[in-house]
Amino acid sequence: MKYRKLSGTEDIIPPRISLWQKLEREVRAYFESFGYQEIRTPIIEEAELFIRSIGEFSDIVQKQFYCFRSAGGKNICLRPEVTASVARAYVENALYQKKGVVKFYYISANFRAERPQAGRRRQFHQIGIELIGSQYPIADAEIIFLLHGLLKKLRVCEFTIELNSLGCEDDKKKFISLLEKNIASKLKGLCQTCQERFGKNTLRILDCKNNSCKNVLKELKISLKQRLCPTCFEHFLELRTYLEALKIDYQLNDFLVRGLDYYTKTVFEITSPRLGAQNAIGAGGRYDNLIEEVGGPPTPATGFAIGIERLLSLLEMKEEEPKPVVFIATQNKNLKIPAFATMLTLREKGILTEGDYQDRSLKSQLRLADSLGVRYVVIFGEEEWSQDQVAIKDLKTGKQFNIAKDDILKAISDINDA
Ligand code: HAM
């Protein structure tokens, strides 16, 4: 083998591609019925956009960034996620001038230089939405409802919505300082990574999967009331009231902090025990300061993204390969041109038609047609053609009959409609 795909990347080939296409069709229809419109942003962006928004000390920026210098000396990166790009596009296109909220969805390829393993890819794909322009819990309730509804619609069973609130920037600072005070004397008990996180990315210590860190955190008691200001506390209560009214089950998780710095107030993650170690199907939350951070007017927003690879691994959808309706075969080379023209005309009419591209004998064309699962073959034979006819062979019954060449289109359309 001369070239192989890079580790952590995937070729999505037929018939597997049919699952992706089906999922994408369903997702588009679903989001559009809730008034979300598609946005496509570039795969490359200025690295600074993500450094500012996700956070300089986040794992993504520290360890997983794909960056290069452009000829003009710009620091460019492959996008590791889409939310910051959407925020940039919102500002750059002055979408804040629109009345009301702006609602986007996207289906995107993202890149993170992770150590590839089950559920962790270097190129992975996300389905996501961003609802921009509302500070109120009703917006968070809508997107969580949407996420929950989508998973139900796709018949994903066994998933849990974990919910938390980080509060506003001041609350986050308070949370960090309470946490640092609580664990300062126990630093030696933390894993090496968390010891390095302390003081730089302290909140991330909370969702470390390492047992020694979990032990240190076991006794930690910082209540919501202690770390959220009255406004943020009220916001969270109101969101929970919405979710309860909408009958959406969720679990509170005080330790849910997320790995991206831009979050404020609501954060959530959807997990499934069927996914193994990388158990998050999707995640999201509110990012009320991000748009201002990237140069826009203060604009609250909320959103989520689902990992497509992880989602597909939970779905019991069948792969499908399109089956041609008809195969055009020729008995000898003289009839290749009318046969080819007929094949193209049928395709133009929307009838999936296959034929021979490799100068096969008639016998092997019939074998190929059979292996493609085609039932009817139109045979351009010397004798029939001299009488302005072609033969139609039914591969299932073995029966064959002739029709006038001018009737091919009608006969095949009838077969297609049957
Ligand atoms: P995230 O938690 O980094 O959030 O990613 C969301 C989802 O993408 C994860 O739950 C997971 O399913 C999938 N994912 C992430 N990294 C990988 C990977 N290396 N391989 C496979 N799947 C992966 C965000 O990206 C935020 N932008 C979500 C958001 C949108 N927040 C507000 N709006």
CSV table of C-alpha atoms and ligand atoms in Angstrom, one decimal:
chain,number,residue,atom,x,y,z
A,1,MET,CA,0.0,0.0,0.0
A,2,LYS,CA,1.6,3.3,-1.1
A,3,TYR,CA,-0.7,5.7,0.8
A,4,ARG,CA,-2.9,5.1,3.8
A,5,LYS,CA,-5.4,7.5,5.4
A,6,LEU,CA,-4.1,9.4,8.4
A,7,SER,CA,-4.7,7.8,11.8
A,8,GLY,CA,-7.9,9.2,13.4
A,9,THR,CA,-9.5,9.9,10.0
A,10,GLU,CA,-12.1,7.9,8.1
A,11,ASP,CA,-13.2,7.2,4.5
A,12,ILE,CA,-16.9,7.1,4.4
A,13,ILE,CA,-17.8,4.9,1.5
A,14,PRO,CA,-21.0,3.3,0.2
A,15,PRO,CA,-23.0,1.7,1.5
A,16,ARG,CA,-22.1,3.3,4.9
A,17,ILE,CA,-22.5,6.8,3.4
A,18,SER,CA,-26.2,6.0,3.1
A,19,LEU,CA,-26.5,6.2,6.9
A,20,TRP,CA,-24.8,9.6,6.9
A,21,GLN,CA,-27.0,10.9,4.2
A,22,LYS,CA,-30.2,9.6,5.9
A,23,LEU,CA,-29.1,11.2,9.2
A,24,GLU,CA,-28.3,14.5,7.6
A,25,ARG,CA,-31.7,14.6,5.8
A,26,GLU,CA,-33.6,13.9,9.0
A,27,VAL,CA,-31.6,16.4,11.0
A,28,ARG,CA,-32.0,19.2,8.4
A,29,ALA,CA,-35.8,18.6,8.2
A,30,TYR,CA,-36.1,18.5,12.0
A,31,PHE,CA,-34.1,21.7,12.7
A,32,GLU,CA,-35.7,23.6,9.8
A,33,SER,CA,-39.1,22.8,11.2
A,34,PHE,CA,-38.0,24.6,14.4
A,35,GLY,CA,-37.0,27.7,12.3
A,36,TYR,CA,-33.2,27.0,12.3
A,37,GLN,CA,-31.3,27.8,9.1
A,38,GLU,CA,-28.1,26.3,7.9
A,39,ILE,CA,-24.8,28.1,8.2
A,40,ARG,CA,-21.5,27.0,6.7
A,41,THR,CA,-18.3,28.6,7.9
A,42,PRO,CA,-14.8,28.0,6.6
A,43,ILE,CA,-12.8,25.0,7.8
A,44,ILE,CA,-9.8,27.3,8.4
A,45,GLU,CA,-9.9,30.3,10.6
A,46,GLU,CA,-7.4,32.5,12.4
A,47,ALA,CA,-6.1,30.4,15.4
A,48,GLU,CA,-6.5,33.5,17.6
A,49,LEU,CA,-10.3,33.2,17.3
A,50,PHE,CA,-10.2,29.9,19.1
A,51,ILE,CA,-7.4,30.7,21.5
A,52,ARG,CA,-9.5,33.7,22.7
A,53,SER,CA,-12.8,31.9,22.9
A,54,ILE,CA,-12.1,28.3,23.9
A,55,GLY,CA,-9.2,29.4,26.2
A,56,GLU,CA,-5.5,29.5,26.0
A,57,PHE,CA,-5.1,26.8,28.7
A,58,SER,CA,-7.9,24.5,27.4
A,59,ASP,CA,-6.9,21.0,26.2
A,60,ILE,CA,-7.9,21.8,22.7
A,61,VAL,CA,-5.6,24.8,22.4
A,62,GLN,CA,-2.8,23.3,24.4
A,63,LYS,CA,-2.7,19.9,22.9
A,64,GLN,CA,-5.1,19.4,20.0
A,65,PHE,CA,-4.7,22.3,17.7
A,66,TYR,CA,-3.8,21.8,14.0
A,67,CYS,CA,-2.1,25.1,13.1
A,68,PHE,CA,0.2,26.4,10.4
A,69,ARG,CA,1.6,29.7,9.3
A,70,SER,CA,0.1,31.2,6.1
A,71,ALA,CA,2.5,32.7,3.5
A,72,GLY,CA,1.4,36.1,4.9
A,73,GLY,CA,2.5,35.1,8.4
A,74,LYS,CA,-1.0,34.5,9.8
A,75,ASN,CA,-1.5,31.8,12.4
A,76,ILE,CA,-4.2,29.6,10.8
A,77,CYS,CA,-5.9,26.6,12.3
A,78,LEU,CA,-8.2,23.8,11.2
A,79,ARG,CA,-11.4,24.5,13.2
A,80,PRO,CA,-11.7,22.3,16.3
A,81,GLU,CA,-15.3,23.3,16.8
A,82,VAL,CA,-17.9,25.6,15.1
A,83,THR,CA,-19.4,27.8,17.8
A,84,ALA,CA,-16.5,30.4,17.7
A,85,SER,CA,-16.7,30.4,13.9
A,86,VAL,CA,-20.5,31.1,14.1
A,87,ALA,CA,-19.9,33.9,16.5
A,88,ARG,CA,-17.3,35.4,14.2
A,89,ALA,CA,-19.6,35.1,11.2
A,90,TYR,CA,-22.4,36.6,13.2
A,91,VAL,CA,-20.3,39.7,13.9
A,92,GLU,CA,-18.6,39.9,10.5
A,93,ASN,CA,-21.9,39.8,8.6
A,94,ALA,CA,-23.5,42.2,11.1
A,95,LEU,CA,-26.3,39.8,11.8
A,96,TYR,CA,-27.0,41.6,15.1
A,97,GLN,CA,-28.9,44.1,12.9
A,98,LYS,CA,-31.6,41.5,12.4
A,99,LYS,CA,-34.7,41.7,14.5
A,100,GLY,CA,-35.3,39.0,17.1
A,101,VAL,CA,-33.2,35.9,17.6
A,102,VAL,CA,-31.0,34.3,14.9
A,103,LYS,CA,-31.1,30.5,14.8
A,104,PHE,CA,-28.5,28.5,13.0
A,105,TYR,CA,-27.7,24.8,12.5
A,106,TYR,CA,-24.6,23.2,11.0
A,107,ILE,CA,-23.3,19.9,9.9
A,108,SER,CA,-19.5,20.2,10.1
A,109,ALA,CA,-16.1,18.5,9.9
A,110,ASN,CA,-13.8,19.5,12.8
A,111,PHE,CA,-10.3,18.7,13.7
A,112,ARG,CA,-8.6,17.9,17.0
A,113,ALA,CA,-5.2,16.3,17.3
A,114,GLU,CA,-6.3,13.7,19.8
A,115,ARG,CA,-4.9,10.3,20.5
A,116,PRO,CA,-7.2,8.2,18.2
A,117,GLN,CA,-9.3,5.7,20.1
A,118,ALA,CA,-12.9,4.4,20.0
A,119,GLY,CA,-15.1,7.6,19.9
A,120,ARG,CA,-12.1,9.9,19.4
A,121,ARG,CA,-11.1,11.0,16.0
A,122,ARG,CA,-8.8,13.6,14.6
A,123,GLN,CA,-11.3,14.5,12.0
A,124,PHE,CA,-14.8,14.2,13.4
A,125,HIS,CA,-18.1,15.6,12.5
A,126,GLN,CA,-20.8,17.5,14.4
A,127,ILE,CA,-24.4,18.4,14.0
A,128,GLY,CA,-25.0,21.6,16.0
A,129,ILE,CA,-27.3,24.5,16.6
A,130,GLU,CA,-26.7,28.0,17.9
A,131,LEU,CA,-29.6,30.3,19.1
A,132,ILE,CA,-28.3,33.8,19.3
A,133,GLY,CA,-29.9,36.8,20.9
A,134,SER,CA,-31.8,35.7,23.9
A,135,GLN,CA,-30.5,35.8,27.5
A,136,TYR,CA,-33.5,34.0,28.9
A,137,PRO,CA,-33.8,30.4,30.0
A,138,ILE,CA,-36.6,29.9,27.4
A,139,ALA,CA,-33.8,29.7,24.8
A,140,ASP,CA,-31.8,27.1,26.7
A,141,ALA,CA,-35.1,25.2,27.2
A,142,GLU,CA,-35.8,25.2,23.5
A,143,ILE,CA,-32.4,23.8,22.5
A,144,ILE,CA,-32.4,21.1,25.2
A,145,PHE,CA,-35.9,20.2,24.0
A,146,LEU,CA,-34.6,20.0,20.5
A,147,LEU,CA,-31.7,17.9,21.4
A,148,HIS,CA,-33.9,15.5,23.4
A,149,GLY,CA,-36.5,15.4,20.7
A,150,LEU,CA,-33.9,14.6,18.0
A,151,LEU,CA,-32.4,11.7,20.0
A,152,LYS,CA,-35.9,10.4,20.6
A,153,LYS,CA,-36.8,10.8,16.9
A,154,LEU,CA,-33.7,8.9,15.9
A,155,ARG,CA,-34.7,6.2,18.5
A,156,VAL,CA,-31.5,6.5,20.6
A,157,CYS,CA,-32.3,4.7,23.8
A,158,GLU,CA,-30.5,5.0,27.1
A,159,PHE,CA,-29.2,8.6,27.2
A,160,THR,CA,-28.9,11.0,30.1
A,161,ILE,CA,-28.9,14.7,30.1
A,162,GLU,CA,-26.6,16.1,32.7
A,163,LEU,CA,-27.1,19.7,33.6
A,164,ASN,CA,-25.3,22.4,35.6
A,165,SER,CA,-24.9,26.2,35.7
A,166,LEU,CA,-21.5,27.9,35.9
A,167,GLY,CA,-23.1,31.3,36.4
A,168,CYS,CA,-21.8,34.6,35.0
A,169,GLU,CA,-18.0,35.5,34.7
A,170,ASP,CA,-18.0,36.7,38.3
A,171,ASP,CA,-19.6,33.5,39.5
A,172,LYS,CA,-17.1,31.4,37.6
A,173,LYS,CA,-14.2,33.4,39.3
A,174,LYS,CA,-15.9,32.7,42.6
A,175,PHE,CA,-16.3,29.0,41.8
A,176,ILE,CA,-12.6,28.8,40.8
A,177,SER,CA,-11.4,30.5,43.9
A,178,LEU,CA,-13.7,28.3,46.2
A,179,LEU,CA,-12.4,25.3,44.4
A,180,GLU,CA,-8.7,26.4,44.7
A,181,LYS,CA,-9.2,27.1,48.4
A,182,ASN,CA,-10.7,23.6,48.9
A,183,ILE,CA,-8.1,21.6,47.1
A,184,ALA,CA,-4.9,23.7,47.6
A,185,SER,CA,-3.8,21.5,50.5
A,186,LYS,CA,-4.5,18.3,48.6
A,187,LEU,CA,-2.6,19.0,45.4
A,188,LYS,CA,-0.3,16.0,45.8
A,189,GLY,CA,-3.3,13.7,45.6
A,190,LEU,CA,-4.2,15.0,42.0
A,191,CYS,CA,-2.9,13.4,38.8
A,192,GLN,CA,0.0,15.1,37.1
A,193,THR,CA,-2.3,16.8,34.5
A,194,CYS,CA,-4.6,18.2,37.2
A,195,GLN,CA,-1.6,19.5,39.2
A,196,GLU,CA,-0.7,21.4,36.0
A,197,ARG,CA,-4.3,22.6,35.5
A,198,PHE,CA,-4.4,24.1,39.0
A,199,GLY,CA,-4.3,27.8,38.8
A,200,LYS,CA,-4.6,27.8,35.0
A,201,ASN,CA,-7.6,25.7,34.2
A,202,THR,CA,-8.7,24.8,37.6
A,203,LEU,CA,-12.4,24.1,36.8
A,204,ARG,CA,-11.3,21.2,34.5
A,205,ILE,CA,-10.0,19.3,37.5
A,206,LEU,CA,-13.7,18.7,38.4
A,207,ASP,CA,-14.4,16.5,35.4
A,208,CYS,CA,-11.1,14.5,35.5
A,209,LYS,CA,-11.7,10.8,35.1
A,210,ASN,CA,-8.6,9.8,37.1
A,211,ASN,CA,-9.5,7.9,40.3
A,212,SER,CA,-7.0,9.8,42.5
A,213,CYS,CA,-8.6,13.1,41.5
A,214,LYS,CA,-12.1,11.8,42.0
A,215,ASN,CA,-11.0,10.8,45.6
A,216,VAL,CA,-9.7,14.3,46.3
A,217,LEU,CA,-13.0,15.8,45.0
A,218,LYS,CA,-15.2,13.3,46.9
A,219,GLU,CA,-15.5,15.5,50.0
A,220,LEU,CA,-15.9,18.7,48.1
A,221,LYS,CA,-19.0,20.7,49.0
A,222,ILE,CA,-19.7,23.9,47.1
A,223,SER,CA,-23.4,24.5,46.9
A,224,LEU,CA,-25.1,26.2,43.9
A,225,LYS,CA,-26.3,29.0,46.3
A,226,GLN,CA,-22.7,29.5,47.4
A,227,ARG,CA,-21.3,29.9,43.9
A,228,LEU,CA,-24.1,31.5,41.9
A,229,CYS,CA,-25.3,35.1,42.2
A,230,PRO,CA,-29.1,35.5,42.7
A,231,THR,CA,-29.7,36.4,39.0
A,232,CYS,CA,-27.8,33.3,37.8
A,233,PHE,CA,-29.4,31.1,40.5
A,234,GLU,CA,-32.9,32.3,39.4
A,235,HIS,CA,-32.0,31.7,35.7
A,236,PHE,CA,-31.1,28.1,36.5
A,237,LEU,CA,-34.2,27.6,38.5
A,238,GLU,CA,-36.4,28.9,35.7
A,239,LEU,CA,-34.7,26.7,33.1
A,240,ARG,CA,-35.4,23.7,35.4
A,241,THR,CA,-39.0,24.7,35.7
A,242,TYR,CA,-39.2,24.8,31.8
A,243,LEU,CA,-37.6,21.4,31.5
A,244,GLU,CA,-39.9,19.9,34.1
A,245,ALA,CA,-43.0,21.3,32.3
A,246,LEU,CA,-41.7,19.9,29.0
A,247,LYS,CA,-41.2,16.5,30.8
A,248,ILE,CA,-37.5,16.3,30.0
A,249,ASP,CA,-35.6,14.2,32.4
A,250,TYR,CA,-32.2,15.5,33.5
A,251,GLN,CA,-29.7,14.9,36.2
A,252,LEU,CA,-28.0,17.7,38.0
A,253,ASN,CA,-24.2,17.4,37.9
A,254,ASP,CA,-22.3,19.9,40.1
A,255,PHE,CA,-19.0,18.7,38.5
A,256,LEU,CA,-20.0,19.4,34.9
A,257,VAL,CA,-17.8,22.2,33.7
A,258,ARG,CA,-17.0,21.5,30.0
A,259,GLY,CA,-13.6,22.0,28.3
A,260,LEU,CA,-14.3,25.3,26.5
A,261,ASP,CA,-13.9,28.6,28.4
A,262,TYR,CA,-16.6,30.5,26.7
A,263,TYR,CA,-19.5,28.9,28.7
A,264,THR,CA,-21.5,31.0,31.2
A,265,LYS,CA,-24.6,29.9,33.1
A,266,THR,CA,-26.2,26.8,31.6
A,267,VAL,CA,-24.0,23.8,30.6
A,268,PHE,CA,-25.1,20.3,29.7
A,269,GLU,CA,-23.9,17.1,28.3
A,270,ILE,CA,-25.7,14.1,26.9
A,271,THR,CA,-24.1,10.8,27.7
A,272,SER,CA,-24.8,7.2,26.9
A,273,PRO,CA,-23.5,4.1,28.8
A,274,ARG,CA,-23.4,2.4,25.4
A,275,LEU,CA,-20.6,4.6,24.2
A,276,GLY,CA,-17.8,3.3,26.5
A,277,ALA,CA,-15.1,5.6,27.8
A,278,GLN,CA,-16.0,8.5,25.5
A,279,ASN,CA,-19.6,8.6,26.6
A,280,ALA,CA,-20.7,12.1,25.5
A,281,ILE,CA,-23.0,12.0,22.5
A,282,GLY,CA,-23.2,15.8,22.6
A,283,ALA,CA,-22.9,18.8,24.7
A,284,GLY,CA,-23.5,22.5,24.9
A,285,GLY,CA,-24.5,25.5,26.9
A,286,ARG,CA,-24.8,29.2,27.1
A,287,TYR,CA,-22.0,31.6,26.0
A,288,ASP,CA,-23.3,35.1,26.8
A,289,ASN,CA,-19.9,36.8,26.4
A,290,LEU,CA,-18.4,35.2,23.3
A,291,ILE,CA,-19.9,37.4,20.7
A,292,GLU,CA,-18.6,40.5,22.5
A,293,GLU,CA,-15.3,38.8,23.0
A,294,VAL,CA,-14.9,38.4,19.2
A,295,GLY,CA,-15.8,42.0,18.5
A,296,GLY,CA,-19.6,42.2,18.4
A,297,PRO,CA,-22.1,44.0,20.6
A,298,PRO,CA,-23.0,42.2,23.8
A,299,THR,CA,-25.2,39.4,22.6
A,300,PRO,CA,-26.3,36.4,24.7
A,301,ALA,CA,-26.4,33.0,23.0
A,302,THR,CA,-26.8,29.3,23.6
A,303,GLY,CA,-26.2,26.1,21.6
A,304,PHE,CA,-25.1,22.5,21.4
A,305,ALA,CA,-23.2,20.0,19.2
A,306,ILE,CA,-23.6,16.3,18.7
A,307,GLY,CA,-20.8,14.1,17.5
A,308,ILE,CA,-22.0,12.3,14.4
A,309,GLU,CA,-19.7,9.3,14.6
A,310,ARG,CA,-20.7,8.7,18.2
A,311,LEU,CA,-24.4,9.2,17.3
A,312,LEU,CA,-24.3,6.8,14.4
A,313,SER,CA,-22.7,4.1,16.5
A,314,LEU,CA,-25.9,4.2,18.7
A,315,LEU,CA,-28.4,4.0,15.8
A,316,GLU,CA,-29.8,0.9,14.4
A,317,MET,CA,-30.2,2.2,10.9
A,318,LYS,CA,-29.6,-0.1,7.9
A,319,GLU,CA,-27.1,0.7,5.2
A,320,GLU,CA,-28.7,0.9,1.8
A,321,GLU,CA,-27.1,0.7,-1.6
A,322,PRO,CA,-29.2,2.2,-4.4
A,323,LYS,CA,-30.4,-0.6,-6.8
A,324,PRO,CA,-30.6,0.3,-10.5
A,325,VAL,CA,-34.0,-0.1,-12.1
A,326,VAL,CA,-32.7,-1.3,-15.4
A,327,PHE,CA,-29.5,-2.3,-17.1
A,328,ILE,CA,-28.7,-1.5,-20.8
A,329,ALA,CA,-26.7,-4.3,-22.5
A,330,THR,CA,-25.4,-4.5,-26.0
A,331,GLN,CA,-24.8,-7.5,-28.2
A,332,ASN,CA,-22.1,-5.9,-30.3
A,333,LYS,CA,-20.0,-2.8,-30.6
A,334,ASN,CA,-22.0,-1.2,-33.4
A,335,LEU,CA,-24.9,-0.6,-31.1
A,336,LYS,CA,-22.9,1.0,-28.3
A,337,ILE,CA,-23.8,4.5,-29.2
A,338,PRO,CA,-27.6,4.1,-29.3
A,339,ALA,CA,-27.4,2.0,-26.1
A,340,PHE,CA,-25.3,4.6,-24.4
A,341,ALA,CA,-27.6,7.5,-25.5
A,342,THR,CA,-30.6,5.5,-24.2
A,343,MET,CA,-28.9,5.0,-20.9
A,344,LEU,CA,-28.3,8.7,-20.5
A,345,THR,CA,-31.8,9.6,-21.5
A,346,LEU,CA,-33.3,7.3,-18.9
A,347,ARG,CA,-31.0,8.7,-16.3
A,348,GLU,CA,-32.0,12.3,-17.3
A,349,LYS,CA,-35.6,11.2,-16.7
A,350,GLY,CA,-34.6,10.2,-13.1
A,351,ILE,CA,-34.6,6.4,-13.7
A,352,LEU,CA,-31.5,4.8,-12.2
A,353,THR,CA,-29.9,3.0,-15.1
A,354,GLU,CA,-26.7,1.1,-15.4
A,355,GLY,CA,-24.7,-0.2,-18.3
A,356,ASP,CA,-21.4,-1.6,-19.5
A,357,TYR,CA,-18.3,0.6,-19.3
A,358,GLN,CA,-15.8,-2.1,-20.0
A,359,ASP,CA,-16.6,-3.8,-23.4
A,360,ARG,CA,-17.9,-6.9,-21.8
A,361,SER,CA,-19.5,-9.8,-23.7
A,362,LEU,CA,-23.3,-9.9,-23.6
A,363,LYS,CA,-23.1,-12.9,-21.2
A,364,SER,CA,-20.9,-11.1,-18.7
A,365,GLN,CA,-23.1,-7.9,-19.0
A,366,LEU,CA,-26.1,-10.1,-17.9
A,367,ARG,CA,-24.0,-11.5,-15.0
A,368,LEU,CA,-23.1,-7.9,-14.0
A,369,ALA,CA,-26.7,-6.8,-14.2
A,370,ASP,CA,-27.7,-9.8,-12.0
A,371,SER,CA,-25.0,-9.0,-9.4
A,372,LEU,CA,-26.2,-5.4,-9.2
A,373,GLY,CA,-29.7,-6.7,-8.3
A,374,VAL,CA,-31.3,-5.4,-11.5
A,375,ARG,CA,-34.4,-7.2,-12.6
A,376,TYR,CA,-34.9,-5.9,-16.2
A,377,VAL,CA,-32.2,-5.7,-18.9
A,378,VAL,CA,-32.7,-3.9,-22.2
A,379,ILE,CA,-30.7,-5.7,-24.8
A,380,PHE,CA,-29.6,-3.9,-27.9
A,381,GLY,CA,-29.3,-6.9,-30.3
A,382,GLU,CA,-28.3,-6.9,-34.0
A,383,GLU,CA,-31.4,-8.7,-35.2
A,384,GLU,CA,-33.9,-6.8,-33.1
A,385,TRP,CA,-32.3,-3.4,-34.0
A,386,SER,CA,-32.6,-4.1,-37.7
A,387,GLN,CA,-36.3,-4.3,-37.1
A,388,ASP,CA,-36.3,-1.1,-35.0
A,389,GLN,CA,-36.7,-3.1,-31.8
A,390,VAL,CA,-34.9,-4.0,-28.6
A,391,ALA,CA,-35.3,-7.0,-26.3
A,392,ILE,CA,-36.3,-6.8,-22.6
A,393,LYS,CA,-35.1,-9.6,-20.4
A,394,ASP,CA,-36.6,-10.3,-17.0
A,395,LEU,CA,-33.7,-11.8,-15.0
A,396,LYS,CA,-36.1,-13.1,-12.4
A,397,THR,CA,-38.3,-15.3,-14.6
A,398,GLY,CA,-35.8,-15.6,-17.5
A,399,LYS,CA,-38.5,-14.4,-19.9
A,400,GLN,CA,-37.6,-12.2,-22.8
A,401,PHE,CA,-39.8,-10.1,-25.2
A,402,ASN,CA,-39.3,-7.4,-27.9
A,403,ILE,CA,-40.5,-3.9,-27.9
A,404,ALA,CA,-40.3,-1.1,-30.5
A,405,LYS,CA,-37.2,1.0,-29.8
A,406,ASP,CA,-39.4,4.1,-29.7
A,407,ASP,CA,-41.2,2.6,-26.8
A,408,ILE,CA,-38.2,2.0,-24.5
A,409,LEU,CA,-38.7,5.1,-22.4
A,410,LYS,CA,-42.4,4.3,-21.8
A,411,ALA,CA,-41.8,0.7,-21.0
A,412,ILE,CA,-39.0,1.4,-18.5
A,413,SER,CA,-41.0,4.3,-17.0
A,414,ASP,CA,-43.9,1.8,-16.4
A,415,ILE,CA,-41.5,-0.7,-14.8
A,416,ASN,CA,-40.1,2.2,-12.6
A,417,ASP,CA,-43.5,3.3,-11.5
A,418,ALA,CA,-44.8,-0.3,-10.8
B,1,HAM,P1,-17.6,19.5,22.5
B,1,HAM,O1,-18.1,18.9,23.9
B,1,HAM,O2,-16.2,19.8,22.4
B,1,HAM,O3,-18.5,20.8,22.3
B,1,HAM,O4,-18.1,18.6,21.4
B,1,HAM,C1,-19.4,18.2,21.2
B,1,HAM,C2,-19.5,16.7,20.8
B,1,HAM,O5,-18.6,16.5,19.7
B,1,HAM,C3,-18.9,15.7,21.9
B,1,HAM,O6,-19.9,15.5,22.8
B,1,HAM,C4,-18.6,14.5,21.0
B,1,HAM,O7,-19.8,13.8,20.8
B,1,HAM,C5,-18.1,15.1,19.7
B,1,HAM,N1,-16.6,15.1,19.7
B,1,HAM,C6,-15.8,16.0,20.3
B,1,HAM,N2,-14.5,15.7,20.0
B,1,HAM,C7,-14.5,14.5,19.3
B,1,HAM,C8,-13.5,13.7,18.7
B,1,HAM,N3,-12.2,14.0,18.8
B,1,HAM,N4,-13.9,12.6,18.1
B,1,HAM,C9,-15.2,12.3,17.9
B,1,HAM,N5,-16.2,13.1,18.4
B,1,HAM,C10,-15.9,14.2,19.1
B,1,HAM,C11,-18.4,21.7,21.3
B,1,HAM,O8,-17.7,21.4,20.3
B,1,HAM,C12,-19.2,22.9,21.4
B,1,HAM,N6,-18.9,23.8,20.2
B,1,HAM,C13,-20.7,22.6,21.5
B,1,HAM,C14,-21.5,23.8,21.6
B,1,HAM,C15,-22.2,24.4,20.5
B,1,HAM,N7,-21.7,24.6,22.6
B,1,HAM,C16,-22.5,25.6,22.3
B,1,HAM,N8,-22.8,25.5,21.0
